[in-house]
């Protein structure tokens, strides 16, 4: 099986983001950037499949600025074979990302694409489903377990009511949820080794795609503030406040 | 042109998020239609006809829609999309799974998880775990949207008298995607995203056994039970209890957070609650920054006392 994993470089999940004064976006200068946490889980799953002898080649793709190379190197240090960066300074929406990924997939012909269910910056939760729709492939979103047999994959999905299992014919697109696995820490020797693995950079222009934005961001504002609360000293005081002040019980 | 809402249901009844999505749709255009795709789902279609403000129900009752796989439902939505200016679904795992696939097939860029509507092409949605609110404008000629259930009121379930049209099924996955099984959490309690009161527990509870103390409190308050990711990962409760950026978004009248530190990813799922109570032994815990009432104490002291006080 040949696997392709799409990863996004995002503001680290520990950073408390601040909205810019001019409301054009959030402050990203001098902010720590990392691999989207869901994408780490996607890479980990693919590496485990490879270690289990189920994968011939594991390719990492990222679309974005030059520094995404670092993010790809992290995935290579986790165990992937080679990386592809589609370099662009543009802010691309999920539909555009999916169209670029289609071009790569047409060239590489993977049997499986694994990606995060959502990027923690824009929180769209769209790209995997868009890609599956564009390719006409089955989709297994919010996966918490994968099992392969006979050119199919059984995907256990985290849905609102509990868990659901689907069986998908390959090739398919999988998007991963938090409980699929726990990504490994990369060890220094592997980081060194990853520096020698192939990483190809393609300019976005080479695809000749029309990716003009369909959705434009007019402004980005801070969320409404909550008023300050009070400390209560005892359970009795709490119950009294909830009954007589907030009137919610 | 009118607006289409994709019903979320289990072939027996409509999910409440369908009703909030109808309200969002009505804010865009008062002419609202609902698509019910399912199997043996006549009761659902029947109840949909009574929703206030809905003019038309499209029903496709066929075995292939029994589990509403995205591949099949998306093909059906595409087949009827022509006459609608906007297509909406709830921002639930159902809607999030479906709408982008429709977007791919129609070459439309979807807009996820909207919380307010500025005009027929401009919407507000949270980004960065709700730490910023983006106002976005779509230039696609059709709009594909998922709407956050807690951001819109539920449409009334009576008063409507919509017409019903039957649709023919459409080829979708062709068996390449198949339903195998499901394990749904059985609970007598109100649904998490819909409850008036939510009692949530975190890692501080320490075990699945201890979570029962919290469940007892929830039952006294007729509340739903929620959890932090740490509590779900530790196996204290099932995954569908998770509240947060990547779990469920709730906005009850009362949210009681017990043994939860208040990470931004958790706050993203509950900070729009009307009244927030935090019980935590660490007075520095960030959860206190959003709490209306904070109690710094050991939860194992507090829970029995709270249950006793509510008995009175
Ligand atoms: C404040 C702000 C303003 C913006 N303004 C605009 C604007 O005006 N116009 C515009 O077009 N865009 C804009 N963007 C960018 C754009 O909205 C998002 O970056 C884009 O929508 C991707 O959404 P997502 O990452 O949430 O996708 P999701 O669908 O949540 O991502 C899911 C998965 O897709 C994969 N993936 C996503 N992106 C990539 C990638 N680049 N490379 C490889 N894999 C990827 C990953 O596996 C990821 O886990 C803006 C973003 C922000 C935060
Ligand atoms: C990509 C990503 C997505 C995430 N999505 C979510 C999400 O959707 N929802 C979510 O909740 N989290 C999410 N998280 C995880 C989040 O960052 C936190 O790790 C998590 O919310 C912590 O859970 P917690 O508060 O239960 O545990 P902790 O942070 O460990 O807090 C436990 C609290 O319990 C208190 N406590 C302990 N014992 C007692 C006692 N006896 N009495 C009183 N108080 C006590 C402690 O003081 C502490 O404050 C996500 C993380 C990532 C990286």
XYZ file of C-alpha atoms and ligand atoms in Angstrom:
667
model
C 0.000 0.000 0.000
C 1.203 3.492 -0.808
C 0.076 6.145 1.677
C -0.027 9.895 1.382
C -0.446 12.069 4.480
C -1.329 15.775 4.211
C -0.043 17.942 7.039
C -0.554 21.596 7.896
C 1.716 23.967 9.779
C -0.368 25.891 12.316
C 0.013 28.110 15.360
C 0.998 25.767 18.219
C -1.967 24.629 20.270
C -0.463 26.046 23.459
C -0.355 29.594 22.095
C -3.145 31.899 23.156
C -3.750 33.750 19.914
C -4.447 37.470 19.798
C -6.485 39.286 17.234
C -4.611 42.062 15.378
C -5.646 45.630 16.176
C -6.725 46.290 12.594
C -8.939 43.169 12.700
C -7.268 41.701 9.603
C -6.409 38.417 11.291
C -4.569 37.020 14.261
C -1.018 37.821 15.346
C 1.286 35.195 13.830
C 4.612 37.074 13.903
C 7.044 35.468 16.390
C 4.477 32.884 17.388
C 5.477 29.247 17.817
C 4.312 27.121 14.869
C 3.879 23.337 14.907
C 2.358 20.503 12.980
C -1.435 20.469 13.373
C -1.946 17.972 16.250
C -4.429 15.898 14.242
C -1.885 15.599 11.451
C 0.685 14.206 13.878
C -1.847 11.487 14.627
C -2.291 10.919 10.880
C 1.482 10.587 10.381
C 1.795 8.285 13.396
C -0.908 5.964 12.060
C 0.774 5.768 8.665
C 4.168 5.090 10.242
C 2.674 2.282 12.320
C 1.188 0.719 9.187
C 4.590 0.936 7.597
C 6.263 -0.666 10.619
C 3.661 -3.439 10.460
C 4.783 -4.138 6.893
C 1.568 -2.905 5.298
C 3.072 0.015 3.419
C 5.556 0.287 0.580
C 5.897 4.026 0.625
C 4.800 6.859 2.875
C 4.731 10.350 1.372
C 4.111 13.597 3.247
C 2.591 16.637 1.546
C 2.224 20.134 2.912
C 1.006 23.266 1.208
C 2.183 26.620 2.470
C 5.193 28.819 3.152
C 8.833 27.728 2.898
C 8.979 27.019 6.649
C 6.583 24.097 6.137
C 9.782 22.239 5.241
C 10.473 22.028 8.986
C 7.050 20.525 9.566
C 7.645 17.990 6.807
C 11.064 17.152 8.315
C 9.323 16.372 11.598
C 7.075 13.897 9.799
C 10.107 12.390 8.049
C 11.794 12.026 11.435
C 8.721 10.156 12.662
C 9.362 7.656 9.868
C 7.901 8.852 6.558
C 9.957 8.212 3.401
C 9.831 11.472 1.494
C 8.168 14.854 1.453
C 6.580 17.235 -1.022
C 6.139 20.938 -0.308
C 3.823 22.921 -2.529
C 5.182 26.352 -1.809
C 2.913 29.383 -1.669
C 2.488 32.537 0.395
C -1.243 32.558 -0.318
C -3.862 31.814 2.341
C -5.712 29.001 0.645
C -9.167 27.777 1.550
C -9.883 24.048 2.024
C -11.355 23.676 -1.488
C -8.137 25.016 -2.981
C -6.030 22.741 -0.760
C -8.130 19.766 -1.892
C -7.623 20.686 -5.559
C -3.865 20.892 -5.102
C -3.828 17.562 -3.281
C -5.751 16.033 -6.180
C -2.935 17.023 -8.547
C -0.367 15.338 -6.299
C -2.572 12.255 -5.951
C -3.028 11.963 -9.702
C 0.735 11.879 -10.008
C 1.538 9.605 -7.060
C -1.504 7.262 -7.146
C -1.629 6.400 -3.426
C -4.026 3.714 -2.151
C -4.815 5.698 0.954
C -4.782 9.348 1.986
C -4.715 10.103 5.705
C -5.238 13.589 7.081
C -6.354 15.422 10.219
C -10.071 15.849 10.805
C -9.591 19.558 11.424
C -6.851 22.136 11.518
C -6.799 23.887 14.884
C -6.308 27.351 13.379
C -9.188 27.747 10.970
C -11.220 24.848 12.464
C -12.894 24.168 9.085
C -13.097 20.384 9.254
C -13.534 20.202 5.464
C -10.409 19.304 3.539
C -10.593 15.501 3.731
C -14.256 15.373 2.770
C -13.679 17.842 -0.083
C -10.795 15.778 -1.377
C -12.806 12.545 -1.206
C -15.671 14.251 -3.035
C -13.412 15.640 -5.761
C -11.785 12.261 -6.318
C -15.067 10.345 -5.982
C -13.395 8.167 -3.310
C -15.011 6.788 -0.143
C -14.422 8.857 2.995
C -13.904 7.746 6.573
C -13.959 10.839 8.761
C -13.190 11.261 12.500
C -11.499 7.864 12.659
C -10.556 6.303 15.989
C -9.591 2.880 14.611
C -8.478 1.449 11.239
C -8.296 -2.190 10.160
C -7.222 -3.294 6.702
C -8.143 -6.440 4.770
C -8.793 -7.384 1.144
C -8.383 -3.941 -0.408
C -10.834 -2.491 2.117
C -10.473 -0.603 5.355
C -12.826 -0.821 8.343
C -13.009 2.638 9.893
C -14.426 3.234 13.350
C -15.693 6.799 13.493
C -16.336 9.047 16.484
C -19.844 10.359 15.838
C -22.137 12.429 18.045
C -24.066 9.445 19.380
C -21.048 7.197 19.987
C -19.129 5.094 17.466
C -19.917 3.969 13.932
C -17.985 1.517 11.753
C -17.852 1.698 7.959
C -16.112 -0.519 5.451
C -14.496 1.417 2.594
C -13.011 0.153 -0.642
C -9.498 1.472 -1.339
C -8.444 3.960 -2.499
C -10.056 6.057 0.224
C -9.579 9.221 2.259
C -9.374 8.946 6.051
C -9.491 11.859 8.502
C -8.328 11.114 12.014
C -9.669 11.955 15.453
C -7.768 12.342 18.709
C -8.072 8.824 20.031
C -6.678 6.934 17.035
C -3.193 6.781 18.583
C -0.642 8.737 20.581
C 2.082 10.186 18.367
C 5.654 9.304 19.264
C 8.363 11.721 20.316
C 10.994 12.037 17.637
C 14.472 11.030 18.724
C 17.555 13.011 17.808
C 19.151 10.336 15.567
C 15.929 10.197 13.576
C 15.952 13.963 13.166
C 19.466 13.663 11.758
C 18.419 10.842 9.435
C 15.390 12.808 8.269
C 17.666 15.559 6.950
C 18.870 13.147 4.274
C 15.439 12.046 3.134
C 14.155 13.530 -0.143
C 12.042 16.681 0.086
C 10.829 18.066 -3.203
C 9.537 21.640 -3.501
C 6.999 22.511 -6.177
C 5.867 26.064 -6.866
C 2.108 26.425 -6.687
C 2.149 28.094 -10.121
C 3.313 24.860 -11.746
C -0.139 23.342 -11.431
C -1.851 26.127 -13.376
C -4.955 25.836 -11.189
C -7.515 28.583 -10.741
C -7.573 28.920 -6.984
C -9.080 32.378 -6.658
C -10.724 32.618 -3.230
C -14.455 31.954 -2.977
C -14.563 32.980 0.622
C -12.927 36.196 1.795
C -12.359 37.135 5.396
C -13.751 40.626 5.974
C -12.609 40.937 9.551
C -11.386 38.947 12.516
C -12.565 40.223 15.895
C -12.035 39.054 19.459
C -14.881 36.992 20.914
C -17.288 38.617 23.380
C -15.776 38.827 26.885
C -17.456 37.159 29.814
C -18.129 39.379 32.821
C -16.031 38.665 35.903
C -17.378 36.048 38.282
C -17.270 35.661 42.054
C -15.746 33.124 44.419
C -18.072 31.334 46.777
C -16.832 29.916 50.075
C -19.094 26.923 50.568
C -21.514 24.530 48.935
C -24.398 26.246 50.776
C -23.436 29.621 49.362
C -23.137 28.125 45.871
C -26.574 26.524 46.018
C -28.062 29.732 47.400
C -26.575 31.812 44.560
C -27.732 29.382 41.895
C -31.240 29.366 43.337
C -31.749 32.979 44.288
C -29.308 35.064 42.240
C -28.825 33.226 38.935
C -32.157 31.396 39.279
C -30.958 28.424 37.251
C -31.861 25.596 39.632
C -34.974 30.646 -4.746
C -35.336 29.059 -1.387
C -33.117 27.533 1.265
C -32.676 23.811 1.864
C -31.996 22.260 5.275
C -30.683 18.693 5.403
C -32.520 16.963 8.233
C -30.486 15.081 10.821
C -32.515 12.159 12.133
C -32.353 8.472 13.044
C -35.291 7.344 10.859
C -37.575 7.630 13.911
C -37.257 11.255 14.944
C -35.640 14.531 13.970
C -32.566 15.580 15.937
C -32.997 18.908 17.735
C -30.126 20.431 15.721
C -32.346 20.243 12.653
C -34.674 22.749 14.319
C -31.934 25.252 15.080
C -30.678 24.914 11.524
C -34.189 25.721 10.265
C -34.044 28.967 12.257
C -30.685 29.860 10.697
C -32.078 29.058 7.246
C -35.143 31.231 7.874
C -32.898 34.185 8.713
C -31.396 33.900 5.238
C -34.656 33.446 3.361
C -38.123 32.808 4.769
C -38.828 30.114 2.169
C -37.363 26.984 3.788
C -37.444 23.390 2.542
C -36.200 20.288 4.371
C -34.661 17.174 2.846
C -35.300 13.939 4.739
C -33.144 11.122 3.364
C -33.588 7.864 5.229
C -35.222 4.473 5.318
C -38.622 3.847 6.810
C -38.514 7.477 7.840
C -42.113 8.521 7.335
C -42.533 9.553 10.951
C -39.606 11.942 10.497
C -41.067 13.470 7.343
C -44.426 13.782 9.041
C -43.000 15.680 12.017
C -40.974 17.887 9.655
C -44.164 19.063 7.934
C -45.290 20.607 11.222
C -42.196 22.739 11.840
C -43.148 26.402 11.856
C -41.924 28.321 8.831
C -41.166 25.337 6.612
C -42.869 25.276 3.205
C -41.757 22.028 1.610
C -40.462 18.608 2.644
C -38.463 16.510 0.183
C -38.395 12.858 1.213
C -36.295 10.065 -0.165
C -37.158 6.831 1.600
C -34.856 4.063 0.425
C -32.759 1.323 2.014
C -29.548 2.914 0.773
C -30.165 5.939 3.023
C -30.729 3.923 6.184
C -27.396 4.967 7.701
C -27.081 8.194 5.745
C -23.550 7.681 4.465
C -22.076 10.907 3.133
C -21.340 9.346 -0.261
C -25.011 8.491 -0.821
C -26.663 11.525 0.750
C -24.288 13.940 -1.015
C -25.294 12.537 -4.408
C -28.952 13.063 -3.539
C -28.355 16.613 -2.313
C -26.498 17.414 -5.533
C -29.447 16.102 -7.552
C -31.865 18.560 -5.896
C -29.410 21.422 -5.328
C -30.345 23.325 -8.484
C -33.376 25.090 -7.107
C -31.799 26.283 -3.860
C -29.624 29.318 -3.163
C -28.339 27.996 0.175
C -27.987 24.499 1.597
C -27.539 24.129 5.348
C -26.928 21.292 7.766
C -26.210 21.264 11.497
C -22.527 21.606 12.454
C -22.646 18.126 13.984
C -20.580 15.093 12.969
C -23.399 14.390 10.477
C -23.339 17.826 8.834
C -19.550 18.189 8.944
C -19.172 14.834 7.231
C -21.709 15.628 4.519
C -21.562 19.295 3.498
C -17.945 19.451 2.259
C -18.537 16.398 0.077
C -21.468 18.207 -1.524
C -19.171 21.224 -1.897
C -16.635 19.173 -3.815
C -19.316 17.906 -6.184
C -20.770 21.384 -6.803
C -17.385 23.167 -6.765
C -18.487 25.375 -3.892
C -16.338 26.381 -0.899
C -18.322 25.465 2.235
C -18.570 27.673 5.298
C -18.273 25.749 8.552
C -19.921 26.277 11.910
C -21.527 29.697 11.472
C -22.797 31.446 14.602
C -24.496 34.429 12.989
C -25.763 35.676 9.677
C -24.910 39.197 8.516
C -26.530 38.910 5.086
C -27.260 36.247 2.504
C -23.550 35.953 1.676
C -21.795 37.061 4.872
C -21.479 34.988 8.019
C -19.604 34.951 11.320
C -17.733 31.852 12.440
C -15.302 31.104 15.259
C -11.675 30.267 14.432
C -8.720 29.348 16.677
C -10.882 27.487 19.193
C -13.194 30.462 19.499
C -10.392 32.880 20.351
C -11.289 34.908 17.280
C -14.481 35.477 15.327
C -14.062 35.715 11.555
C -16.600 37.495 9.373
C -16.472 35.801 5.980
C -18.122 36.567 2.663
C -18.810 33.931 0.038
C -18.732 34.695 -3.673
C -19.992 31.257 -4.758
C -23.390 31.407 -6.427
C -24.631 28.706 -4.099
C -23.776 28.707 -0.387
C -23.059 25.548 1.568
C -23.160 26.032 5.307
C -23.033 24.189 8.597
C -24.668 26.073 11.478
C -23.721 25.812 15.142
C -26.749 24.493 17.040
C -26.174 26.554 20.172
C -26.096 29.819 18.229
C -29.679 29.704 16.956
C -33.021 29.147 18.702
C -34.997 26.008 17.865
C -37.875 26.450 15.418
C -41.292 25.522 16.843
C -42.320 21.917 16.173
C -45.949 22.850 15.641
C -47.828 25.310 13.503
C -46.379 24.393 10.111
C -48.139 22.650 7.256
C -45.493 21.930 4.641
C -46.188 20.022 1.430
C -44.387 16.720 0.851
C -42.663 15.586 -2.359
C -41.134 12.157 -2.803
C -37.716 11.904 -4.463
C -36.184 9.041 -6.411
C -32.952 7.644 -4.966
C -29.696 8.507 -6.736
C -26.592 6.396 -7.295
C -24.020 7.227 -4.654
C -21.264 5.060 -3.234
C -22.233 1.959 -5.209
C -21.214 -0.226 -2.265
C -17.685 1.145 -2.065
C -18.696 2.580 1.323
C -20.688 0.214 3.489
C -22.163 0.501 6.935
C -20.879 -2.211 9.282
C -22.198 -1.358 12.725
C -22.567 1.186 15.475
C -22.264 1.448 19.229
C -24.442 4.272 20.367
C -24.250 5.441 23.954
C -27.519 4.635 25.683
C -28.636 7.229 28.154
C -31.826 8.297 29.840
C -30.357 11.744 30.357
C -31.011 14.730 28.116
C -28.823 15.054 25.036
C -25.606 16.936 25.741
C -25.956 19.612 23.082
C -29.524 20.253 24.007
C -29.699 20.049 27.798
C -30.685 22.942 30.058
C -28.009 21.911 32.561
C -24.671 20.186 31.875
C -22.433 18.708 34.570
C -18.937 17.985 33.239
C -16.024 16.191 34.809
C -12.312 16.194 34.088
C -9.182 14.330 34.979
C -9.735 15.458 38.568
C -12.405 12.783 38.939
C -9.654 10.184 38.803
C -11.653 7.154 37.657
C -14.753 5.889 35.892
C -16.002 4.777 39.323
C -15.757 8.320 40.694
C -17.565 9.672 37.660
C -20.676 8.008 39.054
C -20.715 10.607 41.860
C -20.991 13.245 39.198
C -23.675 11.328 37.341
C -25.745 11.219 40.499
C -25.541 15.002 40.730
C -26.497 15.263 37.060
C -29.595 13.150 37.619
C -30.677 15.354 40.506
C -30.480 18.371 38.205
C -31.946 16.579 35.184
C -28.658 17.410 33.500
C -26.582 15.920 30.721
C -23.089 14.688 31.543
C -20.056 16.061 29.725
C -16.322 15.581 30.050
C -12.945 17.007 29.163
C -10.765 15.275 26.640
C -8.479 14.079 29.432
C -11.407 12.284 31.084
C -12.410 10.654 27.786
C -8.844 9.673 26.894
C -8.450 8.110 30.334
C -11.516 5.998 29.601
C -13.727 7.391 32.399
C -16.549 8.055 29.894
C -17.245 7.434 26.172
C -15.966 9.724 23.418
C -19.315 11.341 22.729
C -19.181 13.052 26.151
C -16.287 15.283 25.078
C -16.951 19.003 25.193
C -14.592 21.354 23.388
C -12.967 22.569 20.212
C -12.883 19.074 18.819
C -15.812 17.621 20.717
C -19.269 19.032 21.231
C -20.180 22.656 21.641
C -22.699 23.291 24.394
C -24.361 26.438 25.687
C -26.731 25.397 28.470
C -28.277 27.699 31.050
C -26.028 26.147 33.653
C -22.634 24.460 33.111
C -20.908 22.931 36.110
C -17.239 22.064 35.530
C -15.802 19.714 38.134
C -12.117 18.840 38.231
C -11.527 20.489 34.861
C -8.577 22.872 34.491
C -10.046 24.974 31.687
C -7.694 24.526 28.726
C -8.613 26.763 25.755
C -9.677 23.675 23.819
C -12.228 22.879 26.527
C -13.396 26.488 26.941
C -14.109 26.600 23.191
C -16.936 24.148 23.767
C -18.659 25.715 26.778
C -17.830 29.371 27.289
C -21.101 30.551 25.769
C -23.041 28.867 28.575
C -25.267 31.318 30.438
C -24.034 30.530 33.945
C -20.771 28.685 34.583
C -19.820 27.077 37.887
C -16.281 25.806 38.448
C -15.235 23.476 41.235
C -11.499 22.912 41.390
C -8.964 22.556 44.177
C -6.399 24.701 42.378
C -7.317 28.357 42.761
C -5.113 29.248 39.790
C -7.004 26.964 37.387
C -7.914 28.915 34.214
C -11.501 27.636 34.395
C -12.104 30.243 37.129
C -11.525 33.025 34.563
C -14.752 32.151 32.796
C -16.737 31.021 35.851
C -19.602 33.065 37.262
C -19.319 31.122 40.501
C -16.045 29.536 41.508
C -15.567 27.192 44.445
C -11.991 26.331 45.390
C -12.346 22.964 47.101
C -11.769 19.240 46.820
C -14.433 17.824 44.564
C -14.713 14.686 46.681
C -15.818 16.894 49.601
C -18.084 18.990 47.454
C -19.979 16.363 45.455
C -21.707 14.603 48.407
C -22.491 17.950 50.049
C -23.907 19.327 46.824
C -26.081 16.266 46.313
C -27.316 16.534 49.893
C -28.039 20.263 49.554
C -30.062 19.642 46.401
C -32.075 16.914 48.123
C -33.544 19.585 50.379
C -7.737 34.681 10.256
C -7.685 33.948 8.940
C -8.038 34.606 7.757
C -8.016 33.911 6.539
N -8.419 34.553 5.417
C -8.516 33.847 4.270
C -9.065 34.448 3.085
O -9.454 35.631 3.081
N -9.150 33.685 1.952
C -8.734 32.382 1.950
O -8.839 31.708 0.919
N -8.212 31.803 3.043
C -8.096 32.487 4.203
N -7.580 31.886 5.322
C -6.962 30.554 5.236
C -7.927 29.494 5.199
O -9.207 29.829 5.654
C -7.504 28.259 5.994
O -6.170 28.164 6.244
C -7.960 27.138 5.157
O -9.366 27.340 5.153
C -7.692 25.772 5.637
O -8.692 25.410 6.574
P -8.374 24.412 7.699
O -6.927 24.364 7.811
O -9.201 24.738 8.865
O -8.875 23.053 7.005
P -9.366 21.723 7.644
O -10.330 21.210 6.667
O -9.795 21.917 9.063
O -8.039 20.836 7.608
C -8.142 19.433 7.724
C -6.889 18.735 7.272
O -6.579 19.070 5.932
C -5.167 18.999 5.711
N -4.684 20.322 5.310
C -5.283 21.518 5.504
N -4.510 22.498 5.014
C -3.408 21.916 4.516
C -2.238 22.398 3.891
N -2.039 23.698 3.697
N -1.300 21.507 3.476
C -1.485 20.172 3.664
N -2.563 19.658 4.281
C -3.504 20.522 4.681
C -4.566 18.588 7.025
O -4.449 17.178 7.032
C -5.630 19.042 8.032
O -5.607 18.340 9.257
C -7.588 32.563 6.520
C -7.224 31.919 7.701
C -7.282 32.584 8.893
C -6.923 31.838 10.155
C -5.730 19.177 19.127
C -6.275 19.193 20.504
C -7.650 19.195 20.663
C -8.213 19.176 21.938
N -9.575 19.187 22.054
C -10.119 19.183 23.298
C -11.535 19.227 23.463
O -12.309 19.234 22.494
N -12.027 19.219 24.723
C -11.214 19.195 25.846
O -11.734 19.197 26.978
N -9.889 19.170 25.715
C -9.322 19.151 24.471
N -7.958 19.094 24.360
C -7.146 18.840 25.580
C -6.893 20.066 26.433
O -5.758 20.748 25.932
C -6.631 19.646 27.902
O -5.544 18.742 27.919
C -7.810 18.983 28.581
O -8.992 19.744 28.399
C -7.510 18.818 30.055
O -8.555 18.108 30.698
P -8.787 18.312 32.255
O -9.089 19.723 32.552
O -9.790 17.282 32.672
O -7.417 17.812 32.887
P -6.289 18.625 33.628
O -5.811 19.762 32.835
O -5.322 17.615 34.102
O -7.065 19.246 34.855
C -7.563 18.509 35.931
C -8.039 19.536 36.963
O -8.648 18.854 38.043
C -8.302 19.509 39.243
N -8.425 18.538 40.314
C -7.701 17.396 40.485
N -8.124 16.748 41.583
C -9.111 17.485 42.122
C -9.933 17.333 43.268
N -9.814 16.274 44.085
N -10.840 18.294 43.542
C -10.973 19.375 42.731
N -10.232 19.561 41.618
C -9.315 18.625 41.317
C -6.903 19.998 39.026
O -6.628 21.107 39.872
C -6.910 20.371 37.548
O -7.235 21.736 37.370
C -7.375 19.148 23.082
C -5.999 19.169 22.922
C -5.439 19.184 21.657
C -3.956 19.217 21.512
